[in-house]
Every structure is written in structure tokens, then in C-alpha cells.
CSV table of C-alpha atoms and ligand atoms in Angstrom, one decimal:
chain,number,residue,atom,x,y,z
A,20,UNK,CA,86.7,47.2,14.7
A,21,UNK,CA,87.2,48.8,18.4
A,22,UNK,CA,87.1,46.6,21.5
A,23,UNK,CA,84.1,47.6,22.0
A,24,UNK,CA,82.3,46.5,18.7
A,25,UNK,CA,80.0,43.9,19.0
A,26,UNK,CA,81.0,41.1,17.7
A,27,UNK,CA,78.4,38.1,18.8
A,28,UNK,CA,74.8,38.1,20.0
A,29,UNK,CA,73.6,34.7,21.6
A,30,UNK,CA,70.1,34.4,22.4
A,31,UNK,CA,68.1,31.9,24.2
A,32,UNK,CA,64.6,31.1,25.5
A,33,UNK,CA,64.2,30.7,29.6
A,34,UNK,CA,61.3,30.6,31.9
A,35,UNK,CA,60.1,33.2,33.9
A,36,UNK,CA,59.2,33.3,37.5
A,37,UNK,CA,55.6,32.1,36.0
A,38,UNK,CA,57.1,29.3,34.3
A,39,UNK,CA,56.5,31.2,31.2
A,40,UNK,CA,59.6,31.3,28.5
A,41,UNK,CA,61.0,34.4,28.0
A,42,UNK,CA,64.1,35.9,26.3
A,43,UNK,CA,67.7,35.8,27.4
A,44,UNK,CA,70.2,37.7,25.7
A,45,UNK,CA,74.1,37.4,25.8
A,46,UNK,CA,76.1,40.0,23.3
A,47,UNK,CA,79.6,39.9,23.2
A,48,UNK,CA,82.5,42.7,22.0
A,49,UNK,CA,85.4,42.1,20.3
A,50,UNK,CA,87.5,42.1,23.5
A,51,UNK,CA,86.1,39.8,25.0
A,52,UNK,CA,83.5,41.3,27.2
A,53,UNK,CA,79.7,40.1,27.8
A,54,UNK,CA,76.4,41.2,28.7
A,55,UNK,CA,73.9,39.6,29.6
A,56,UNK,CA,69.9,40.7,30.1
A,57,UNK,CA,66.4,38.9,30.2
A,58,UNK,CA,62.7,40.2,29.3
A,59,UNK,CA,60.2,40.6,31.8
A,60,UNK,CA,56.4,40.1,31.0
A,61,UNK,CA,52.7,41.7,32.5
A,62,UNK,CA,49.9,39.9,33.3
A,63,UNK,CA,47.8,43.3,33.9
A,64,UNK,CA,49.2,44.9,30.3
A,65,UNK,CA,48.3,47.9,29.3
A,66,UNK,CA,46.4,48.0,25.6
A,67,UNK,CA,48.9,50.4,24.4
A,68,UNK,CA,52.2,48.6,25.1
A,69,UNK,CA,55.0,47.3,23.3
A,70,UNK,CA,54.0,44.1,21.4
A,71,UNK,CA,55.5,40.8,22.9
A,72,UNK,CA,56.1,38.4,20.4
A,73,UNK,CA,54.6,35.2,21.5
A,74,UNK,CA,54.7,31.7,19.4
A,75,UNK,CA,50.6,30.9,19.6
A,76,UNK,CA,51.2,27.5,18.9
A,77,UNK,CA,49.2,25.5,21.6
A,78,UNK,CA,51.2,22.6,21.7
A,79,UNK,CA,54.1,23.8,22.3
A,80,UNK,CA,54.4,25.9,26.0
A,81,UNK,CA,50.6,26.8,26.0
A,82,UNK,CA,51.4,28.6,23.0
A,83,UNK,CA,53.8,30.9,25.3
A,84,UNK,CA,57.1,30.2,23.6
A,85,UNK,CA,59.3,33.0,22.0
A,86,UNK,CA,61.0,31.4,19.5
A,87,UNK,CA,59.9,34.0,16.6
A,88,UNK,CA,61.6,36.5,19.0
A,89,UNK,CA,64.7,34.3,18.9
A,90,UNK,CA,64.7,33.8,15.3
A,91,UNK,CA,64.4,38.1,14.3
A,92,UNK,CA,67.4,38.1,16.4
A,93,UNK,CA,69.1,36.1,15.4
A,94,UNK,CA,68.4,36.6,11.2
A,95,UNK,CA,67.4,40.3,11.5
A,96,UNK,CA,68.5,41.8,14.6
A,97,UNK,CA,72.3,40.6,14.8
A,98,UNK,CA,73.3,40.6,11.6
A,99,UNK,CA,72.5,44.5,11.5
A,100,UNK,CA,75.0,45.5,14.8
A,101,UNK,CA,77.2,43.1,14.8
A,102,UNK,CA,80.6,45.3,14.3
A,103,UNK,CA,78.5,48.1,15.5
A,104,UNK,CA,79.7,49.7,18.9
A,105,UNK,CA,78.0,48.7,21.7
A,106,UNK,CA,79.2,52.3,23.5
A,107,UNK,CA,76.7,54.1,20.9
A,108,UNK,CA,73.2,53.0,22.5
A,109,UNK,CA,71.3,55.3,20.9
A,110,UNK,CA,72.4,54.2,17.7
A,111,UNK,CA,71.9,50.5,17.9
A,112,UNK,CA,68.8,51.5,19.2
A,113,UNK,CA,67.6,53.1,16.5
A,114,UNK,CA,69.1,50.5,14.3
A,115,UNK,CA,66.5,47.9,16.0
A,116,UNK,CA,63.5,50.5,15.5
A,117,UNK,CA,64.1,51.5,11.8
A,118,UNK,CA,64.8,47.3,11.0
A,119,UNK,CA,61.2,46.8,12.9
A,120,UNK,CA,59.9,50.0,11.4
A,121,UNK,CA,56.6,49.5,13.3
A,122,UNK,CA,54.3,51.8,16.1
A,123,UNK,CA,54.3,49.1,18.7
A,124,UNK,CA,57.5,47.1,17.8
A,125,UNK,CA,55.0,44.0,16.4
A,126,UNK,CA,57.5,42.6,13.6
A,127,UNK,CA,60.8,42.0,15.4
A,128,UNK,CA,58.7,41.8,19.2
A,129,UNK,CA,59.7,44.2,22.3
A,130,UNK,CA,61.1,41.3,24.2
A,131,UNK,CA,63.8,40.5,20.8
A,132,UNK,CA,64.5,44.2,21.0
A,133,UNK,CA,64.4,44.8,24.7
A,134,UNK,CA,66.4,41.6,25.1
A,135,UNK,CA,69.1,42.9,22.7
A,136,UNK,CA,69.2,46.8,24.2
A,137,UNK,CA,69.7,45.6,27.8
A,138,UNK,CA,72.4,43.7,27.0
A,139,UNK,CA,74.2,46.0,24.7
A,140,UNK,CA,74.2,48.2,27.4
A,141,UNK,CA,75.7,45.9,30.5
A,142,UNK,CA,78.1,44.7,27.4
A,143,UNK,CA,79.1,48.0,27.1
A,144,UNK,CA,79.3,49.0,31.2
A,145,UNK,CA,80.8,46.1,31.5
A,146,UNK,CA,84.0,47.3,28.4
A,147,UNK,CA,84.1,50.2,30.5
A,148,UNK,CA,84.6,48.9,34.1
A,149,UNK,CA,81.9,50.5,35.5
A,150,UNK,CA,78.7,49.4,37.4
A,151,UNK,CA,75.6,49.6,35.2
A,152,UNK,CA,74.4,52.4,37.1
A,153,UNK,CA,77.2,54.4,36.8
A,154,UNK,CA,78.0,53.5,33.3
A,155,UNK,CA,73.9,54.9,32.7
A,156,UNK,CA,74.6,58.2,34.6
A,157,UNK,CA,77.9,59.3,33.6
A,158,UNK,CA,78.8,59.6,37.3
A,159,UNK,CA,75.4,61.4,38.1
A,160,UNK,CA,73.2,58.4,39.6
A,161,UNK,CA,73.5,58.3,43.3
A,162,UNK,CA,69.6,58.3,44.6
A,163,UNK,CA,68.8,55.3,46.3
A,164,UNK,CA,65.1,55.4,45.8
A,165,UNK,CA,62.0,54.9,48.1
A,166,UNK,CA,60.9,51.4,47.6
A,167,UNK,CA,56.6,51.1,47.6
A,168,UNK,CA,56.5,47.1,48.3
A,169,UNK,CA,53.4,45.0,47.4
A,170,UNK,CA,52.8,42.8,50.4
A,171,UNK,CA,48.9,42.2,49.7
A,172,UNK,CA,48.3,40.7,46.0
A,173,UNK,CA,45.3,40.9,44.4
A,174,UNK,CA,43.1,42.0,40.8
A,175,UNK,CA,45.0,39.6,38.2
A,176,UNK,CA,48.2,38.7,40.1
A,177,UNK,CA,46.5,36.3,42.4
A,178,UNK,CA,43.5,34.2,43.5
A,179,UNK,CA,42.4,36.1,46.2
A,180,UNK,CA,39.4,38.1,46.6
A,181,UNK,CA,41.2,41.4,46.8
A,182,UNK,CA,39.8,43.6,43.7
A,183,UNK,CA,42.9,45.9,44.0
A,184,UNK,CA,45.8,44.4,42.5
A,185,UNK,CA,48.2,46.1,44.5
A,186,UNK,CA,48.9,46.9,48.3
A,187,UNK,CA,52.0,48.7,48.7
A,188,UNK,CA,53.9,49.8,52.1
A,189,UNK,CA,56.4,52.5,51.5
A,190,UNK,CA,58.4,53.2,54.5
A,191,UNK,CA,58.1,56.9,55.0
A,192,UNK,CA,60.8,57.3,57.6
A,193,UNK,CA,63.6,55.5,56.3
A,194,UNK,CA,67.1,57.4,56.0
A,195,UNK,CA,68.6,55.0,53.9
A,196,UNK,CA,67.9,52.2,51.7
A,197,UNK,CA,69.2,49.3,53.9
A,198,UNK,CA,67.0,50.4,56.7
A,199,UNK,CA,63.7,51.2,54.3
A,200,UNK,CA,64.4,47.8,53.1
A,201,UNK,CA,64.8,46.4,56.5
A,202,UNK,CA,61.6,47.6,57.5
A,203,UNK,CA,59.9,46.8,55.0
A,204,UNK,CA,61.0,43.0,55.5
A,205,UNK,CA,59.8,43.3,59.5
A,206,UNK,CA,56.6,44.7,58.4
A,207,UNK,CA,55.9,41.7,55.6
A,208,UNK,CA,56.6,39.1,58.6
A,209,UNK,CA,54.5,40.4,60.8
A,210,UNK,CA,51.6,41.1,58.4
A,211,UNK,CA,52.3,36.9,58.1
A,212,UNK,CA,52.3,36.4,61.6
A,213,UNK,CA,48.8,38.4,61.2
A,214,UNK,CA,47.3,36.4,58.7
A,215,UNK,CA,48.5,33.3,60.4
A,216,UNK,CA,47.1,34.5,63.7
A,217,UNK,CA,43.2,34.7,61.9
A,218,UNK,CA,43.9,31.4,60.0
A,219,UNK,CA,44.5,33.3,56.6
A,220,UNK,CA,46.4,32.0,53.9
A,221,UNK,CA,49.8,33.0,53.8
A,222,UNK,CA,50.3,31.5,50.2
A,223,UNK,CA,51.8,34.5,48.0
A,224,UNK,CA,50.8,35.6,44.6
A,225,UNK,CA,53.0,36.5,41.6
A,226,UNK,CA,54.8,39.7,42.9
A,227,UNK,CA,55.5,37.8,46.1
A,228,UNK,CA,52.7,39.7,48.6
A,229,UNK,CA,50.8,37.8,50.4
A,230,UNK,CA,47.0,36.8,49.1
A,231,UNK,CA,44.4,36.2,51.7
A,232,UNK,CA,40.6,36.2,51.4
A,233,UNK,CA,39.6,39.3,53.2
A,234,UNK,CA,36.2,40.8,54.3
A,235,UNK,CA,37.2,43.9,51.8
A,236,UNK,CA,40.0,45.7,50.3
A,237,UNK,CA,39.2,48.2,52.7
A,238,UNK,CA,40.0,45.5,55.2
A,239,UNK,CA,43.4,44.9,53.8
A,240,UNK,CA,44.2,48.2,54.4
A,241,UNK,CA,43.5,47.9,58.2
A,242,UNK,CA,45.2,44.7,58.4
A,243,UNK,CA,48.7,46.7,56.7
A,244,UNK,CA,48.3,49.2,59.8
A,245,UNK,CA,47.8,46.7,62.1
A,246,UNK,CA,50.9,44.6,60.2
A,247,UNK,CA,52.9,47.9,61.3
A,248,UNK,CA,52.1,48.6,64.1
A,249,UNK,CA,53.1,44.8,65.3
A,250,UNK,CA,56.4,45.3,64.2
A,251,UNK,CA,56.8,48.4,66.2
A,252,UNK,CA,56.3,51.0,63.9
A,253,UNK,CA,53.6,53.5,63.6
A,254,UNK,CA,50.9,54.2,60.5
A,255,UNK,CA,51.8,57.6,59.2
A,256,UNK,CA,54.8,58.3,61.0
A,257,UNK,CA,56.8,55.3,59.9
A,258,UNK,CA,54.6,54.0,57.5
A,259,UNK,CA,52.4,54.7,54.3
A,260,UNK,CA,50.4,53.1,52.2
A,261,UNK,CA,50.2,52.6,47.8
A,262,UNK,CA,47.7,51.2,45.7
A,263,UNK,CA,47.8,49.9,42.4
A,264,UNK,CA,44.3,49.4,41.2
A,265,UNK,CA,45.2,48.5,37.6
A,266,UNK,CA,41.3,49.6,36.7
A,267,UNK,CA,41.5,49.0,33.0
A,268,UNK,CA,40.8,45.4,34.1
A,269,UNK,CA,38.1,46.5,36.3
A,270,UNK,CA,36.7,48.6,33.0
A,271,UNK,CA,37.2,45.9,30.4
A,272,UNK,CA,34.9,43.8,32.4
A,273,UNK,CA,32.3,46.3,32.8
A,274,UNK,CA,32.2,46.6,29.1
A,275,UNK,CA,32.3,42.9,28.6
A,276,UNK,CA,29.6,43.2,30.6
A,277,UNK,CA,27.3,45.7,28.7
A,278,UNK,CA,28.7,48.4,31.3
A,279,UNK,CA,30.2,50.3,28.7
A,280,UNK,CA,32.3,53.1,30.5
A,281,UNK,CA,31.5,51.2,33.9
A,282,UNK,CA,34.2,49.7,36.3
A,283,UNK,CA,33.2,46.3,37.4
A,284,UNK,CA,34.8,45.0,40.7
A,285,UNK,CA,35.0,41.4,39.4
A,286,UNK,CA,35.6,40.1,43.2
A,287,UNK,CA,33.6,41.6,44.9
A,288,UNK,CA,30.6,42.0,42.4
A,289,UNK,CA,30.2,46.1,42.4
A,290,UNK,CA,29.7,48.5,39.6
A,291,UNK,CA,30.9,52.0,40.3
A,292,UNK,CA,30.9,55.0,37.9
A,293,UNK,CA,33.5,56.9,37.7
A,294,UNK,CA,32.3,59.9,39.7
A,295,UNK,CA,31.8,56.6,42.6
A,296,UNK,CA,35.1,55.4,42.1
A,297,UNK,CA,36.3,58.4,42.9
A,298,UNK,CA,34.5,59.2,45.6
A,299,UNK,CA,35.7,55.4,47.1
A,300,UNK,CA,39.6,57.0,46.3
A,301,UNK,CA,38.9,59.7,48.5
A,302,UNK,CA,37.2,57.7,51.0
A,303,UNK,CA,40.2,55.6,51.3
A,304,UNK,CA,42.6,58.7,51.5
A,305,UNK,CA,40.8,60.5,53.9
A,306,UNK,CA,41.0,57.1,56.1
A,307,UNK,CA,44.0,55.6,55.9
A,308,UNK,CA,47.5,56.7,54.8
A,309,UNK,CA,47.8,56.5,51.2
A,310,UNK,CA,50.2,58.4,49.7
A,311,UNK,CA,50.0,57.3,46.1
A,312,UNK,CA,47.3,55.9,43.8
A,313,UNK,CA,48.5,54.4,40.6
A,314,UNK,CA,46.1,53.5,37.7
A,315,UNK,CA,42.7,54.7,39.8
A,316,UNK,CA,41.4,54.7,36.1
A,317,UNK,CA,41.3,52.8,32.7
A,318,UNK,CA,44.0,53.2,30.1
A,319,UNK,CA,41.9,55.4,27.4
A,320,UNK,CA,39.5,57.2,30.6
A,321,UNK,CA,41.1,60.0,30.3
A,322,UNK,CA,38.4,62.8,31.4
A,323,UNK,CA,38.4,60.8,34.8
A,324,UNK,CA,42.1,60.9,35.2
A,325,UNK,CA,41.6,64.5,34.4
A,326,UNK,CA,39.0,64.6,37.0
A,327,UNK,CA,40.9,62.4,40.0
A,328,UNK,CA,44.5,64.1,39.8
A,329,UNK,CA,42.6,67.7,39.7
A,330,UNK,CA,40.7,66.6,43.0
A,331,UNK,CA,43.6,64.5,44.8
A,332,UNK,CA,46.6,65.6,43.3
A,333,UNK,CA,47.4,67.8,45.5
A,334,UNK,CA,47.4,65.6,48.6
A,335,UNK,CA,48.8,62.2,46.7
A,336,UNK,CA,50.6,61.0,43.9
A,337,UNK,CA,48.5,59.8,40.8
A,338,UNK,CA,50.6,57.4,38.8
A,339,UNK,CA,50.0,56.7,35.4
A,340,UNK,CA,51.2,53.0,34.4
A,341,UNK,CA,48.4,51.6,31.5
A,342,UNK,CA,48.1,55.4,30.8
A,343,UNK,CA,51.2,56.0,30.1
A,344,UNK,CA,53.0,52.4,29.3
A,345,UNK,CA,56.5,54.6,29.0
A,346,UNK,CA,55.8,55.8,26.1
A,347,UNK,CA,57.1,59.3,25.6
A,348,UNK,CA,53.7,60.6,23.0
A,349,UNK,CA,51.2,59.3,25.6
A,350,UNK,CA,53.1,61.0,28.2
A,351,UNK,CA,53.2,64.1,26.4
A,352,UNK,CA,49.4,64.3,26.4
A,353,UNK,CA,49.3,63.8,30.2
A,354,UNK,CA,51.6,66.7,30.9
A,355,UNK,CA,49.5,68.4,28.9
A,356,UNK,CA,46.4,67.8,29.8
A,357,UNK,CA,47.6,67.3,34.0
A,358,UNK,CA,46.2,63.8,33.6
A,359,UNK,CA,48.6,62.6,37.0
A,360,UNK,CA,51.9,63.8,38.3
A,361,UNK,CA,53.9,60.6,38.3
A,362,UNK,CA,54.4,57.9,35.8
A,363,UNK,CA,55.4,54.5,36.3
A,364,UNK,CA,58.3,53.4,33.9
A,365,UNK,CA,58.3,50.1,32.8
A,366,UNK,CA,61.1,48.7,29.9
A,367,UNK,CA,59.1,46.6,27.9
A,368,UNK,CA,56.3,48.8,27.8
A,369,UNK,CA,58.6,50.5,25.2
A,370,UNK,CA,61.1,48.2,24.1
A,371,UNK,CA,64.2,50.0,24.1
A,372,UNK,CA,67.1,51.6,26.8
A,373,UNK,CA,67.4,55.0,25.0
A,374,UNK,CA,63.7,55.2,24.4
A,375,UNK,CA,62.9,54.4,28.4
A,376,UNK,CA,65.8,57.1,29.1
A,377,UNK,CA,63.9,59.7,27.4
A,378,UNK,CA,60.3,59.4,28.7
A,379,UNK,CA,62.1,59.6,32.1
A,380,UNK,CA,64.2,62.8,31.0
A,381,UNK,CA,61.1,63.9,29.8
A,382,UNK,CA,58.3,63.1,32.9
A,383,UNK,CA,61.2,64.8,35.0
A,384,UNK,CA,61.3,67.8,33.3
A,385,UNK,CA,58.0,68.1,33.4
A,386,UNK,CA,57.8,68.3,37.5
A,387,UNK,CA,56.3,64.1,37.0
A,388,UNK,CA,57.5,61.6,40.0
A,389,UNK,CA,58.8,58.6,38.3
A,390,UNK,CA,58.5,55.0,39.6
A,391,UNK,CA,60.4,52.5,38.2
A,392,UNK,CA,58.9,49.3,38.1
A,393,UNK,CA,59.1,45.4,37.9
A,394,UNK,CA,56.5,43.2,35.8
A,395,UNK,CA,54.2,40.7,37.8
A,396,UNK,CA,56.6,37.7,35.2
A,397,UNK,CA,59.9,38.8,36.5
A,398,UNK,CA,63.5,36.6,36.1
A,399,UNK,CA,66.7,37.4,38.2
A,400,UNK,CA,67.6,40.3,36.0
A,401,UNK,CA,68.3,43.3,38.1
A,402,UNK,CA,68.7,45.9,35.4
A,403,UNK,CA,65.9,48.4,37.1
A,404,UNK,CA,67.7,48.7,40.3
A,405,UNK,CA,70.5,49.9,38.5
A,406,UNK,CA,68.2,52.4,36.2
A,407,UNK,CA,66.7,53.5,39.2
A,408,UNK,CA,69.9,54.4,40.7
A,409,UNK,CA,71.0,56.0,37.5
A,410,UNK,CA,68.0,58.1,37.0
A,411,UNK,CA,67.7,59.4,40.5
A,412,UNK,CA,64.1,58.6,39.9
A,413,UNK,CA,63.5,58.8,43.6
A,414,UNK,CA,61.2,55.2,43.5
A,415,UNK,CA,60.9,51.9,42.4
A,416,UNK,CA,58.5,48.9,42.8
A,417,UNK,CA,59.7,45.9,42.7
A,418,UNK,CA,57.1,43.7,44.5
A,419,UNK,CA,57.1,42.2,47.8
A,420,UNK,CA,60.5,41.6,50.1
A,421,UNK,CA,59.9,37.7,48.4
A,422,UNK,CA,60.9,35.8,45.9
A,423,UNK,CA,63.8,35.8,44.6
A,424,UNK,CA,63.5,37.7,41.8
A,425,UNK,CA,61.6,40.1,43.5
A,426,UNK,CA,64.3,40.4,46.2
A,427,UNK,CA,67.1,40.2,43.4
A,428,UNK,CA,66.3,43.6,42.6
A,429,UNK,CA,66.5,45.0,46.2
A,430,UNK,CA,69.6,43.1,47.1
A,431,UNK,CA,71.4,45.0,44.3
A,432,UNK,CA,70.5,47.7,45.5
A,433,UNK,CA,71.9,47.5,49.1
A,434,UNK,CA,75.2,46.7,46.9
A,435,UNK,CA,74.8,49.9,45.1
A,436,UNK,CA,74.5,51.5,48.1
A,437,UNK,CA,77.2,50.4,49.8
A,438,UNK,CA,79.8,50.7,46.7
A,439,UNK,CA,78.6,54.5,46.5
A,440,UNK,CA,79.1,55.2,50.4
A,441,UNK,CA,79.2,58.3,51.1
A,442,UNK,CA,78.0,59.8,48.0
A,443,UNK,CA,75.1,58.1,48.4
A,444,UNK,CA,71.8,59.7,48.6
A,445,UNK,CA,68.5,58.1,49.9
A,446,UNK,CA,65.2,59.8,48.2
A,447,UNK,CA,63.2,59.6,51.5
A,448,UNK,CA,59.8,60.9,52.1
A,449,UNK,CA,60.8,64.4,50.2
A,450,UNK,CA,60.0,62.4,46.8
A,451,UNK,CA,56.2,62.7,47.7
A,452,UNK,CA,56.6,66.4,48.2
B,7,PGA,P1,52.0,43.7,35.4
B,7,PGA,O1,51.6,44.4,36.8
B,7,PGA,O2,53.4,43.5,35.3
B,7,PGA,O3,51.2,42.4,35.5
B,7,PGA,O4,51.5,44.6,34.3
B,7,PGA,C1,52.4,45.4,37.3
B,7,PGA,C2,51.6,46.7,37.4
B,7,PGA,O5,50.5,46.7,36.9
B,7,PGA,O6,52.2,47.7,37.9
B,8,ZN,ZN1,50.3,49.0,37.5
């Protein structure tokens, strides 16, 4: 056995910042050194992701628990790398996936998997001295990336009447990440100085935006230039705007609603077809500064993907999250069949480190932006700021500047890039190029 062997995996159940329990992982190598990592979990999950091993029982944490996960760890996972070396990702990796020997990871769980890959690989930073984003990269990570922050909360993540789940302000003319993240923060107070001024709620929903009743999405998106312009910056110069949609919710009520192939605004109470939803995108485009649309359309639509980054892909990014769910074969069929030109990565959409590595190599090669991204059930686990770093993947989305485990994940990255100085490098607006 090297130092660097693993030589004890701990595992534990905590909560979430939903309350929910999630995994905690905690592997240790033979000299001594730890990693730790936790599990993140979607409300708005794509149908094709990883499989997140949940207890069912109802009397027990609403049937939320993760024990199972715990147990394959501990009986199935641990046994099979202990003594392993926790420098050889890849190959612990792979140990997992053959032991699980499934598509979607169902018998061991993603979260036992993802729990145990995450921390092999701070244990194994960690042996080597470095920072997790350095450890990632060999060196080669240095892009601070453009954060797209989700102020306004609506679809699943909260109780507001906002159909769209997500409204995102990316701040265009940042030249580094402290001051993109500084703005950011102004423009989120004043938007709450806003609300507060037209008696709105300023209560916030799961990714730490706020979640007012508005007259219309579209009116969230007037109330975000207005938020701007209050804190002294301009729309479009200073300023733009994302959206998440996350439509497969929108489409799995249509068809729950006899709408088969329909997309049913559950909030508001419309039905669009596809052609009308994109014709409502590019309503919204040509009226307000939107530089990137992510899930416009639902998980298996793929002719209307086909359709939407064909008409507006050359203007703005079409991101594929529930398209794609970071899986590498999906993926390949988008680059294939120009479905989008970004995809947003997300770890336990997949289940491992190596295997998220490789659908970014592989989106990158392939001319995709890539946006790495947070879950709406998030703990104080930073690992994505580091990956984001490491990747240069030029963006991330990690929620509003709220809550702390929202603003965990910005935080470490103002330490990242202050300990890279002057070899730091901030993605700016060239990303959307
Ligand atoms: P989720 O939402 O974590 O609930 O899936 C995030 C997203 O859709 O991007
Ligand atoms: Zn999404």
C-alpha cells in the first residue's frame, strides 16, 4: 500500500438545504489524508438522469432517507477500493460502474457513487497539496467563469406564479469574478428594494431568487431591467438576461392533461404548441436581453430543439440540461443532430467525476458552451466551483447571490481567484461569442 491508497470510507446521511437527507462521504488514505464530499438533488429532474436511491419508506423522512445508498457503500462500494489508489480516478470509477453494472446507476444509487467519486478525488488533491481545481487540471484550470444568477424563482422551485423556473442576470461587463459577483449582489438588492417598493414578497425560493407574484413572466423580465438599472447599471451594456424554462414540466402536464405533445403553462393556464412556444422565445429575445435559453423544450422533443437552436442559435445560447442530463451518448446525438450549442453539466446527472470530465472534454470539442451547474437541493459542498475552474468551462450557475450554499459556491470562487492572481483569467462576455 502507497500513501495514497485508500484505506477507510465513512459515510453518513445529512439534510439538504430542503431539509431532505442526502449523502455525505468522508474517504481516507493511508497517510492520513481526508476527503470529504456531499450529493446534491433536483427537484425539476430530468427523465433520463442518474437514479437517486431513495428509502420509500413513508414513515421514516417522507420516505426521503438514503440509507440503501449508505448501506451499498458501505457492503459493496468500500470493500471493492479500499487499498485501491485514490490518485487513479478513473479506475475507481470504473470499479463503482462495473460493481453497479447498470444504464442509470439504479442498484448501488448515483448519490452512493457520486458521494464516493467526489471524495476520492478531494482525498486525493488533498495527498497531493493542491487545490481541487488545480489537482483536476494538472495546472491548466485558470478561467474564472461568467456566473448567470437566478434572482427570480419560479416553475417547481417555488410558489410563485412565475411559469419559468429560472431568471438569470449574467453580468456582461464584468472583468473579473469579484466584480461580476459584486454586481450581481447590488443588482439582487435592488431588485429587493423593488419588490419591496410595490409590496411584493421578498420571500425566496429554493435557489435563493426571490419569488413574487407577478402580472407575467414577461413582467419579471421588466422588473430585472428595472432591478439594474437602480443599481446603476445599464440593460445590455452591463447587464443580460438567462432563462431556464425547465419545459419538460410544462410538457408532462400537457400530456397529463390529454395535451399529448402540448406545453401546458401550469401558472398561468396557457397551452402553446411548439411552433407558439417558439414564437413566445423569440418574442422575448427580440425584447429584452437574453442571451441564453436553457431547456426552451422537453427532454425527448427533440424535432423542436432541432427547430429552436436552427432559428435562434445564432443570436443566443441554447442550453441543453434535461436534454442532455451530462450524459456523454445523449450528448453525442445533439452534436449530431445541432440540437443546442451549450450543455449544462450537472454531477449527479451522471454519477461519476471521470464520467462528468468526459462529456465536458467532449461538448468542448465539439464547439458546445458548457455551464456548470448547482441542483435546486444543494449542501455546502463547493466541488463545482472548483470543476468550473478546472475545466475552463467559461460558466456556472449556482443560484442566486443567497443562501448559504448558494453563496458557498461563489465565495470559493473569489478564493480561487485570488490564490491564482495573476494567472487568472475571467471568461467575460467573449463565452457567448
Ligand atoms: P433542479 O433545477 O436542480 O431542480 O433540476 C436546476 C435546473 O433545472 O437547472
Ligand atoms: Zn435546468
Amino acid at each position: 500500500m502507497v500513501g495514497s491508497s485508500i484505506k477507510n470510507v465513512v459515510c453518513r446521511q445529512i439534510l439538504d438545504s430542503r431539509g431532505t437527507p442526502t449523502v455525505e462521504v468522508d474517504v481516507t488514505l493511508n497517510n492520513g489524508v481526508m476527503g470529504r464530499a456531499s450529493v446534491p438533488s433536483g427537484a425539476s429532474t430530468g427523465a433520463n438522469e442518474a437514479l437517486e436511491l431513495r428509502d420509500q419508506k413513508d414513515s421514516y423522512f417522507f420516505g426521503k432517507s438514503v440509507l440503501k445508498a449508505l448501506k451499498n457503500i458501505n457492503n459493496i462500494i468500500s470493500p471493492a477500493i479500499i487499498g485501491k489508489n485514490a490518485l487513479k480516478q478513473a479506475e475507481i470509477d470504473n470499479i463503482m460502474l462495473n460493481l453497479d453494472g447498470t444504464q442509470n446507476k439504479s442498484k448501488l444509487g448515483a448519490n452512493a457513487i457520486l458521494g464516493v467519486s467526489m471524495a476520492v478525488c478531494r482525498a486525493a488533491a488533498n495527498y497531493k497539496g493542491l487545490p481541487l481545481y488545480a489537482y483536476l487540471s494538472g495546472g491548466k484550470g485558470i478561467t474564472l467563469p461568467m456566473p448567470m444568477m437566478n434572482v427570480l424563482n419560479g416553475g417547481k422551485h417555488a410558489d410563485s406564479n412565475l411559469n419559468i423556473q429560472e431568471f438569470m442576470i449574467v453580468p456582461i461587463s464584468a472583468k473579473s469574478w469579484e466584480k461580476a459577483l459584486k454586481m450581481c449582489a447590488e443588482v439582487f438588492n435592488s431588485l429587493k428594494n423593488l419588490l419591496k417598493s410595490k409590496n411584493l414578497s421578498t420571500a425566496v425560493g429554493d435557489e435563493g431568487g426571490f419569488a413574487p407574484n407577478l402580472k407575467s413572466d414577461e413582467e419579471a423580465l421588466k422588473l430585472l431591467s428595472m432591478a439594474v438599472t437602480k443599481a446603476g447599471y445599464q440593460p445590455q451594456k452591463d447587464f443580460k438576461f438567462a432563462l431556464d424554462v425547465a419545459a419538460s414540466e410544462m410538457f408532462n402536464y400537457a400530456t397529463q392533461m390529454g395535451y399529448a405533445g402540448k406545453y401546458y403553462f401550469w401558472k398561468s393556464k396557457k397551452l402553446y404548441s411548439a411552433m407558439e412556444l417558439l414564437e413566445y422565445y423569440q418574442h422575448l429575445v427580440a425584447n429584452y436581453p437574453i442571451v441564453s435559453i436553457e431547456d426552451g423544450f422537453a427532454e425527448e422533443d427533440w424535432s423542436a430543439w432541432d427547430l429552436m437552436n436552427n432559428k435562434m442559435g445564432k443570436k443566443i445560447q441554447i442550453v441543453g440540461d434535461d436534454l442532455f442530463v451530462t450524459n456523454p451518448t445523449r450528448l453525442t446525438r445533439g452534436i449530431r443532430e445541432k440540437s443546442a450549442n451549450a450543455i449544462l453539466i450537472k454531477l449527479n446527472q451522471i454519477g461519476t467525476v471521470s464520467e462528468t470530465l468526459k462529456c465536458i472534454n467532449l461538448a468542448q470539442q465539439n464547439g458546445f458552451k458548457t455551464v456548470i451547474s448547482h441542483r435546486s437541493g444543494e449542501t455546502e459542498d463547493t466541488f463545482i466551483a472548483d470543476l468550473a475552474v478546472a475545466t475552463n468551462a467559461g460558466q456556472i450557475k449556482s443560484g442566486a447571490p443567497s443562501r448559504g450554499e448558494r453563496v458557498a459556491k461563489y465565495n470559493q470562487l473569489l478564493r480561487i481567484e485570488e490564490q491564482l492572481d495573476k494567472s487568472a483569467v475571467f471568461a467575460g462576455s467573449k463565452v457567448f461569442k
